[in-house]
Every structure is written in C-alpha cells, then in structure tokens.
C-alpha cells in the first residue's frame, strides 16, 4: 500500500477493495500526531508561562531590591546627617568651652597683671602737691604728711633770696628738709652761720614738692 511522503498516511488505490483498516490506521496516526502536537503546545505554553512568571518574579525582586536599597540608602543618609549634626554640635560645644576657658584665662591673667602692677606701684609710692610756708621765726617748721615715708623729696627752696631745687634723700638730708615717718618736715632758717637765709618754710610762700618712696 502506498503512503504519503511526509506523514506516511495510507493511500487507497483505485482498484483496492474497500477496507476500513487503512482508514483506521490513518485516523490513529492523525490522532497520535495531534496528541503529540497538543503535548508540544502544552509544553511550549507551560514554558512560556514559566518564562513570564520568572520574568514577573525577577521584576518584582528587582523592584523590591531597589526599594530596599533606597530604604537602606535613606537610612544611611539620615544616620550620616544625624552624625554630622552631632559632630558639629560637639565641635561647637568644644569651641565654646575652649573660648570660655581662654577668656577666663585672659581675665585671670589680666587680674594677676593688674594686681602685680598695683603691688609694684604700692612698692614705689610717690606724691606731689603744694604747701604754704607758715613762719618767719628762725627754726620754725611744719611737717607735710604723705601717708608713707619717702626716700626722696624734691622741692624748690630759697637760699639768700634765690630759688634752688633742693633734694633731700634718706641718706643725704638737706639742711631745711628732713624726712620723717609718714612724710617730711621743712624749716625756715634765716641768718644762720652755716647757710645764710635758707628756707623751705617762709611765711606765705607756696612750695611745690615731689616725694618718692
């Protein structure tokens, strides 16, 4: 019996006596072919569905991963910003503390320097002022109170009617000036044998003095 070239279906010859078997064989071949085609189609469909499902799952995972990555990035950025703010606050606190300490030290140093200066001035007291002579009596005197005992007194004195600058020191006294505790004493000594008409205390004469401790 002849068959078709591609699918090998039985061909009925024109002179064949009719028999159902060749037709049944053809039907079975067609059914087998259709079943095989359906199975292949089902496999292909399943493969396509799986591919689609895998792609959807992959896309969902990518979206989830991206969301997680963004969340992690946002969290990391928030942490970094919080740390930066905390670090800046700590740095400012340290700077304020350092500035406060520096100012306090400067104030302390200035106070110490002023105290030292006052102490130095107290060790080296001086006074200046004026007084008026109060006597024409030979040997008449008055004491000028300073509040400290000087080591030197400088003032103009009269000698024989002329004005001179007289300097009296603790270890080198002048004849009409004498350093005493708390100040100095001035004298009027006219017509003396040693010094003629010498005075630092002539009546109604104004004298200017400088005194140093």
mmCIF file of C-alpha atoms in Angstrom:
data_model
loop_
_atom_site.group_PDB
_atom_site.id
_atom_site.type_symbol
_atom_site.label_atom_id
_atom_site.label_comp_id
_atom_site.label_asym_id
_atom_site.label_seq_id
_atom_site.Cartn_x
_atom_site.Cartn_y
_atom_site.Cartn_z
ATOM 1 C CA UNK A 1 0.000 0.000 0.000
ATOM 2 C CA UNK A 2 1.271 3.381 -0.907
ATOM 3 C CA UNK A 3 1.707 6.180 1.717
ATOM 4 C CA UNK A 4 2.010 9.904 1.681
ATOM 5 C CA UNK A 5 5.555 11.252 1.613
ATOM 6 C CA UNK A 6 5.512 13.465 4.750
ATOM 7 C CA UNK A 7 3.134 11.947 7.289
ATOM 8 C CA UNK A 8 3.073 8.405 5.873
ATOM 9 C CA UNK A 9 -0.694 8.191 5.664
ATOM 10 C CA UNK A 10 -2.075 5.185 3.814
ATOM 11 C CA UNK A 11 -3.288 5.792 0.303
ATOM 12 C CA UNK A 12 -6.188 3.763 -1.085
ATOM 13 C CA UNK A 13 -5.591 2.564 -4.575
ATOM 14 C CA UNK A 14 -8.423 2.954 -7.062
ATOM 15 C CA UNK A 15 -8.502 -0.745 -7.637
ATOM 16 C CA UNK A 16 -8.420 -1.652 -3.936
ATOM 17 C CA UNK A 17 -11.341 -3.402 -2.437
ATOM 18 C CA UNK A 18 -12.702 -1.099 0.316
ATOM 19 C CA UNK A 19 -11.339 -1.913 3.760
ATOM 20 C CA UNK A 20 -11.746 0.198 6.958
ATOM 21 C CA UNK A 21 -8.306 -0.757 8.347
ATOM 22 C CA UNK A 22 -6.279 1.703 6.274
ATOM 23 C CA UNK A 23 -8.666 4.466 7.299
ATOM 24 C CA UNK A 24 -8.392 3.433 10.931
ATOM 25 C CA UNK A 25 -4.616 3.469 10.694
ATOM 26 C CA UNK A 26 -4.746 6.935 9.198
ATOM 27 C CA UNK A 27 -7.056 8.082 11.960
ATOM 28 C CA UNK A 28 -4.732 6.643 14.614
ATOM 29 C CA UNK A 29 -1.727 8.363 13.009
ATOM 30 C CA UNK A 30 -3.601 11.666 12.850
ATOM 31 C CA UNK A 31 -4.668 11.326 16.494
ATOM 32 C CA UNK A 32 -1.116 10.455 17.540
ATOM 33 C CA UNK A 33 0.190 13.424 15.594
ATOM 34 C CA UNK A 34 -2.468 15.696 17.073
ATOM 35 C CA UNK A 35 -1.724 14.361 20.579
ATOM 36 C CA UNK A 36 1.974 14.928 20.066
ATOM 37 C CA UNK A 37 1.228 18.437 18.781
ATOM 38 C CA UNK A 38 -1.020 19.151 21.733
ATOM 39 C CA UNK A 39 1.639 17.912 24.146
ATOM 40 C CA UNK A 40 4.270 20.026 22.445
ATOM 41 C CA UNK A 41 1.922 23.018 22.536
ATOM 42 C CA UNK A 42 1.204 22.380 26.203
ATOM 43 C CA UNK A 43 4.918 22.160 26.937
ATOM 44 C CA UNK A 44 5.560 25.330 24.990
ATOM 45 C CA UNK A 45 2.669 27.078 26.764
ATOM 46 C CA UNK A 46 3.961 25.913 30.145
ATOM 47 C CA UNK A 47 7.451 27.038 29.216
ATOM 48 C CA UNK A 48 6.136 30.431 28.129
ATOM 49 C CA UNK A 49 4.041 30.776 31.286
ATOM 50 C CA UNK A 50 7.048 29.823 33.389
ATOM 51 C CA UNK A 51 9.184 32.340 31.497
ATOM 52 C CA UNK A 52 6.555 35.021 32.043
ATOM 53 C CA UNK A 53 6.251 34.075 35.735
ATOM 54 C CA UNK A 54 10.026 34.072 36.101
ATOM 55 C CA UNK A 55 10.243 37.466 34.423
ATOM 56 C CA UNK A 56 7.480 38.847 36.670
ATOM 57 C CA UNK A 57 9.215 37.413 39.730
ATOM 58 C CA UNK A 58 12.538 38.832 38.564
ATOM 59 C CA UNK A 59 10.969 42.245 38.000
ATOM 60 C CA UNK A 60 9.226 42.121 41.386
ATOM 61 C CA UNK A 61 12.513 41.133 43.023
ATOM 62 C CA UNK A 62 14.313 43.939 41.208
ATOM 63 C CA UNK A 63 11.654 46.408 42.377
ATOM 64 C CA UNK A 64 11.882 45.022 45.933
ATOM 65 C CA UNK A 65 15.684 45.133 45.854
ATOM 66 C CA UNK A 66 15.613 48.697 44.557
ATOM 67 C CA UNK A 67 13.132 49.701 47.263
ATOM 68 C CA UNK A 68 15.312 48.027 49.910
ATOM 69 C CA UNK A 69 18.409 49.694 48.510
ATOM 70 C CA UNK A 70 16.693 53.083 48.534
ATOM 71 C CA UNK A 71 15.462 52.478 52.080
ATOM 72 C CA UNK A 72 18.951 51.494 53.171
ATOM 73 C CA UNK A 73 20.424 54.499 51.366
ATOM 74 C CA UNK A 74 17.880 56.817 53.011
ATOM 75 C CA UNK A 75 18.638 55.284 56.414
ATOM 76 C CA UNK A 76 22.386 55.625 55.831
ATOM 77 C CA UNK A 77 21.954 59.233 54.701
ATOM 78 C CA UNK A 78 19.786 60.004 57.745
ATOM 79 C CA UNK A 79 22.395 58.391 60.016
ATOM 80 C CA UNK A 80 25.192 60.331 58.327
ATOM 81 C CA UNK A 81 23.258 63.593 58.662
ATOM 82 C CA UNK A 82 22.481 62.893 62.314
ATOM 83 C CA UNK A 83 26.170 62.133 62.934
ATOM 84 C CA UNK A 84 27.212 65.278 61.096
ATOM 85 C CA UNK A 85 24.795 67.355 63.196
ATOM 86 C CA UNK A 86 26.021 65.671 66.391
ATOM 87 C CA UNK A 87 29.660 66.182 65.373
ATOM 88 C CA UNK A 88 29.007 69.844 64.554
ATOM 89 C CA UNK A 89 27.205 70.341 67.876
ATOM 90 C CA UNK A 90 30.093 68.664 69.723
ATOM 91 C CA UNK A 91 32.625 70.772 67.821
ATOM 92 C CA UNK A 92 30.714 73.959 68.624
ATOM 93 C CA UNK A 93 30.454 72.914 72.280
ATOM 94 C CA UNK A 94 34.203 72.263 72.370
ATOM 95 C CA UNK A 95 34.873 75.589 70.649
ATOM 96 C CA UNK A 96 32.640 77.450 73.118
ATOM 97 C CA UNK A 97 34.318 75.665 76.031
ATOM 98 C CA UNK A 98 37.770 76.494 74.644
ATOM 99 C CA UNK A 99 36.782 80.125 74.035
ATOM 100 C CA UNK A 100 35.288 80.364 77.546
ATOM 101 C CA UNK A 101 38.437 78.864 79.058
ATOM 102 C CA UNK A 102 40.595 81.251 77.023
ATOM 103 C CA UNK A 103 38.517 84.244 78.111
ATOM 104 C CA UNK A 104 38.607 83.140 81.730
ATOM 105 C CA UNK A 105 42.390 82.707 81.486
ATOM 106 C CA UNK A 106 42.715 86.115 79.853
ATOM 107 C CA UNK A 107 40.598 87.672 82.620
ATOM 108 C CA UNK A 108 42.620 85.825 85.243
ATOM 109 C CA UNK A 109 45.898 86.862 83.615
ATOM 110 C CA UNK A 110 44.716 90.468 83.368
ATOM 111 C CA UNK A 111 43.637 90.450 87.009
ATOM 112 C CA UNK A 112 47.004 88.990 88.010
ATOM 113 C CA UNK A 113 48.819 91.600 85.916
ATOM 114 C CA UNK A 114 46.774 94.406 87.465
ATOM 115 C CA UNK A 115 47.397 93.035 90.931
ATOM 116 C CA UNK A 116 51.100 92.840 90.142
ATOM 117 C CA UNK A 117 51.041 96.408 88.805
ATOM 118 C CA UNK A 118 49.226 97.638 91.903
ATOM 119 C CA UNK A 119 51.720 95.790 94.082
ATOM 120 C CA UNK A 120 54.579 97.370 92.141
ATOM 121 C CA UNK A 121 53.018 100.816 92.470
ATOM 122 C CA UNK A 122 52.475 100.252 96.159
ATOM 123 C CA UNK A 123 56.156 99.386 96.496
ATOM 124 C CA UNK A 124 57.071 102.580 94.624
ATOM 125 C CA UNK A 125 54.717 105.197 96.008
ATOM 126 C CA UNK A 126 55.043 108.823 95.077
ATOM 127 C CA UNK A 127 53.186 112.031 95.843
ATOM 128 C CA UNK A 128 53.172 115.560 94.542
ATOM 129 C CA UNK A 129 51.496 118.624 95.901
ATOM 130 C CA UNK A 130 51.886 122.088 97.330
ATOM 131 C CA UNK A 131 52.053 123.670 100.748
ATOM 132 C CA UNK A 132 52.408 127.261 102.032
ATOM 133 C CA UNK A 133 55.152 128.379 104.378
ATOM 134 C CA UNK A 134 53.841 129.319 107.813
ATOM 135 C CA UNK A 135 56.558 131.101 109.720
ATOM 136 C CA UNK A 136 59.171 133.877 109.839
ATOM 137 C CA UNK A 137 60.611 132.513 113.062
ATOM 138 C CA UNK A 138 64.113 131.139 112.842
ATOM 139 C CA UNK A 139 63.907 127.358 113.081
ATOM 140 C CA UNK A 140 60.128 127.400 112.519
ATOM 141 C CA UNK A 141 58.935 124.220 110.860
ATOM 142 C CA UNK A 142 55.933 122.251 109.687
ATOM 143 C CA UNK A 143 55.520 118.616 108.723
ATOM 144 C CA UNK A 144 53.880 117.585 105.434
ATOM 145 C CA UNK A 145 52.023 114.291 105.886
ATOM 146 C CA UNK A 146 52.078 111.928 102.894
ATOM 147 C CA UNK A 147 50.689 108.671 104.293
ATOM 148 C CA UNK A 148 54.003 106.927 103.578
ATOM 149 C CA UNK A 149 57.632 107.532 104.440
ATOM 150 C CA UNK A 150 59.513 108.804 101.390
ATOM 151 C CA UNK A 151 63.085 108.040 100.474
ATOM 152 C CA UNK A 152 63.480 111.244 98.423
ATOM 153 C CA UNK A 153 61.856 114.693 98.475
ATOM 154 C CA UNK A 154 62.382 117.307 95.769
ATOM 155 C CA UNK A 155 61.176 120.895 96.156
ATOM 156 C CA UNK A 156 62.286 124.492 95.426
ATOM 157 C CA UNK A 157 63.995 126.138 98.381
ATOM 158 C CA UNK A 158 65.120 129.728 98.984
ATOM 159 C CA UNK A 159 68.769 130.397 99.687
ATOM 160 C CA UNK A 160 69.797 134.035 100.193
ATOM 161 C CA UNK A 161 66.740 135.176 98.286
ATOM 162 C CA UNK A 162 67.372 132.867 95.299
ATOM 163 C CA UNK A 163 65.292 129.809 94.415
ATOM 164 C CA UNK A 164 67.059 126.466 94.007
ATOM 165 C CA UNK A 165 65.904 122.891 93.554
ATOM 166 C CA UNK A 166 66.590 121.115 96.829
ATOM 167 C CA UNK A 167 66.834 117.355 97.007
ATOM 168 C CA UNK A 168 66.608 115.528 100.288
ATOM 169 C CA UNK A 169 67.442 111.821 100.473
ATOM 170 C CA UNK A 170 67.187 109.447 103.387
ATOM 171 C CA UNK A 171 70.941 109.041 103.496
ATOM 172 C CA UNK A 172 71.708 112.582 102.253
ATOM 173 C CA UNK A 173 69.490 115.098 104.078
ATOM 174 C CA UNK A 174 69.193 118.771 103.128
ATOM 175 C CA UNK A 175 69.530 121.421 105.841
ATOM 176 C CA UNK A 176 65.929 122.787 105.579
ATOM 177 C CA UNK A 177 64.255 119.457 104.670
ATOM 178 C CA UNK A 178 64.105 116.362 106.836
ATOM 179 C CA UNK A 179 62.438 113.045 106.020
ATOM 180 C CA UNK A 180 60.324 111.798 108.922
ATOM 181 C CA UNK A 181 57.999 108.814 109.340
ATOM 182 C CA UNK A 182 54.861 109.435 107.270
ATOM 183 C CA UNK A 183 56.172 112.489 105.424
ATOM 184 C CA UNK A 184 58.802 115.248 105.625
ATOM 185 C CA UNK A 185 59.482 118.364 107.725
ATOM 186 C CA UNK A 186 60.509 121.736 106.271
ATOM 187 C CA UNK A 187 62.315 124.543 108.136
ATOM 188 C CA UNK A 188 62.856 128.309 107.988
ATOM 189 C CA UNK A 189 66.497 129.107 108.891
ATOM 190 C CA UNK A 190 67.321 132.743 108.164
ATOM 191 C CA UNK A 191 70.634 134.344 109.142
ATOM 192 C CA UNK A 192 72.330 131.127 110.195
ATOM 193 C CA UNK A 193 76.077 130.884 110.491
ATOM 194 C CA UNK A 194 76.488 127.947 108.101
ATOM 195 C CA UNK A 195 73.944 128.947 105.493
ATOM 196 C CA UNK A 196 72.704 132.489 105.130
ATOM 197 C CA UNK A 197 68.933 132.984 104.889
ATOM 198 C CA UNK A 198 67.930 129.442 103.856
ATOM 199 C CA UNK A 199 64.244 128.425 103.911
ATOM 200 C CA UNK A 200 61.721 125.843 102.740
ATOM 201 C CA UNK A 201 59.040 127.261 105.032
ATOM 202 C CA UNK A 202 58.945 131.026 104.608
ATOM 203 C CA UNK A 203 55.680 132.615 105.618
ATOM 204 C CA UNK A 204 53.053 132.834 102.826
ATOM 205 C CA UNK A 205 55.440 131.325 100.249
ATOM 206 C CA UNK A 206 53.943 128.498 98.210
ATOM 207 C CA UNK A 207 56.123 125.441 97.575
ATOM 208 C CA UNK A 208 55.609 122.523 95.163
ATOM 209 C CA UNK A 209 57.059 119.152 96.089
ATOM 210 C CA UNK A 210 57.635 115.659 94.725
ATOM 211 C CA UNK A 211 58.138 112.759 97.137
ATOM 212 C CA UNK A 212 59.114 109.186 96.273
ATOM 213 C CA UNK A 213 59.062 106.041 98.399
#
